[in-house]
CSV table of C-alpha atoms in Angstrom, one decimal:
chain,number,residue,atom,x,y,z
A,1,MET,CA,114.1,101.3,90.4
A,2,ALA,CA,111.1,99.1,89.3
A,3,LEU,CA,113.4,96.3,87.9
A,4,PRO,CA,115.5,96.0,90.9
A,5,SER,CA,112.3,96.1,93.0
A,6,ALA,CA,111.1,93.1,90.9
A,7,ALA,CA,114.2,91.3,91.5
A,8,VAL,CA,113.7,91.6,95.2
A,9,LEU,CA,110.3,90.6,95.1
A,10,ARG,CA,111.3,87.2,92.8
A,11,ARG,CA,113.5,86.4,95.8
A,12,THR,CA,111.4,87.4,98.8
A,13,GLY,CA,107.8,87.2,97.9
A,14,TYR,CA,105.1,90.1,98.2
A,15,ARG,CA,104.8,90.3,102.1
A,16,ALA,CA,108.3,90.2,102.8
A,17,GLY,CA,109.1,92.9,99.8
A,18,MET,CA,106.5,95.2,101.6
A,19,SER,CA,108.4,94.9,104.9
A,20,ILE,CA,111.5,95.5,103.2
A,21,GLY,CA,110.2,98.4,101.4
A,22,LEU,CA,108.6,99.8,104.5
A,23,ALA,CA,112.3,99.4,106.3
A,24,VAL,CA,114.0,101.1,103.2
A,25,MET,CA,111.8,103.9,103.5
A,26,ALA,CA,112.2,104.6,107.2
A,27,PHE,CA,116.1,104.4,106.8
A,28,GLY,CA,115.4,107.0,104.0
A,29,ALA,CA,113.8,109.0,106.2
A,30,VAL,CA,116.0,108.7,109.1
A,31,LEU,CA,119.0,109.9,106.7
A,32,PHE,CA,117.2,113.2,106.5
A,33,ILE,CA,118.5,114.0,110.1
A,34,PRO,CA,122.1,113.6,109.7
A,35,ALA,CA,121.7,115.4,106.2
A,36,ALA,CA,119.8,118.6,107.9
A,37,ARG,CA,122.4,118.7,110.4
A,38,ALA,CA,125.5,118.6,108.2
A,39,ALA,CA,123.4,120.8,105.7
A,40,SER,CA,124.7,118.4,103.0
A,41,TYR,CA,122.9,118.5,99.8
A,42,PRO,CA,124.2,115.3,98.4
A,43,LEU,CA,123.3,113.6,101.8
A,44,PHE,CA,119.9,115.1,101.2
A,45,LEU,CA,120.0,113.2,97.6
A,46,LEU,CA,120.8,110.1,98.9
A,47,ALA,CA,118.1,110.2,101.8
A,48,LEU,CA,115.5,111.2,99.1
A,49,PHE,CA,116.6,108.3,96.7
A,50,THR,CA,116.4,105.8,99.5
A,51,LEU,CA,113.1,107.0,100.6
A,52,ALA,CA,111.7,107.0,97.0
A,53,SER,CA,113.6,103.3,96.5
A,54,GLY,CA,111.4,102.1,99.4
A,55,MET,CA,108.2,103.8,98.1
A,56,THR,CA,108.6,102.1,94.7
A,57,LEU,CA,109.4,98.5,96.3
A,58,MET,CA,106.2,98.8,98.1
A,59,GLN,CA,104.3,99.8,95.3
A,60,THR,CA,105.7,97.0,93.3
A,61,ALA,CA,105.0,94.7,95.9
A,62,ILE,CA,101.4,95.9,97.0
A,63,ASN,CA,99.8,96.2,93.5
A,64,PRO,CA,100.2,92.4,92.6
A,65,TYR,CA,99.6,91.4,96.2
A,66,ILE,CA,96.3,93.3,95.8
A,67,VAL,CA,95.2,91.3,93.0
A,68,CYS,CA,96.1,88.1,94.5
A,69,ILE,CA,94.1,88.3,97.8
A,70,GLY,CA,90.7,88.2,96.1
A,71,ALA,CA,88.6,87.5,92.9
A,72,ARG,CA,90.6,88.6,90.0
A,73,GLU,CA,87.1,90.1,88.6
A,74,SER,CA,87.4,92.7,91.4
A,75,ALA,CA,91.0,93.5,91.2
A,76,ALA,CA,90.7,96.9,89.5
A,77,THR,CA,88.1,97.8,92.2
A,78,ARG,CA,90.4,96.9,95.0
A,79,ILE,CA,93.2,98.9,93.5
A,80,SER,CA,91.1,102.0,92.9
A,81,ILE,CA,90.0,102.0,96.4
A,82,MET,CA,93.6,101.2,97.7
A,83,GLY,CA,94.5,104.7,95.7
A,84,LEU,CA,91.6,106.6,97.0
A,85,VAL,CA,92.6,105.6,100.7
A,86,GLN,CA,96.2,106.4,100.0
A,87,GLN,CA,95.3,109.9,98.8
A,88,ASP,CA,93.2,110.5,101.9
A,89,SER,CA,95.9,109.5,104.2
A,90,TRP,CA,98.4,111.9,102.7
A,91,CYS,CA,95.6,114.7,103.3
A,92,VAL,CA,95.1,113.4,107.0
A,93,GLY,CA,98.8,113.3,107.6
A,94,ALA,CA,99.4,116.8,106.2
A,95,ALA,CA,96.6,118.2,108.4
A,96,GLY,CA,98.0,116.4,111.4
A,97,VAL,CA,101.5,118.0,110.8
A,98,GLN,CA,99.9,121.6,110.5
A,99,ARG,CA,98.0,120.9,113.8
A,100,HIS,CA,101.0,119.6,115.5
A,101,ASP,CA,103.2,122.9,114.3
A,102,ALA,CA,100.2,125.2,115.6
A,103,VAL,CA,100.7,123.8,119.3
């Protein structure tokens, strides 16, 4: 999905591409609701593919955007920090879900 994502970014730019990626991810997440209600495996696969396509679009937009917003010499550091923050956010999100399920 990287090549189609690059084509979208060429037309829209990085900022709009990030917004489009987030919207595609949200749509993919919402598709899980009818997939669960219908107990349809093909619909689950479609929802997962849509969600992953949105993630791919966001990652394809974010990495070059992070490079462009500051000095090129510190771009690798910014990308590394972004990766660390992303990993921590997954941990915090998982902890929040577990806490919500316990209530």
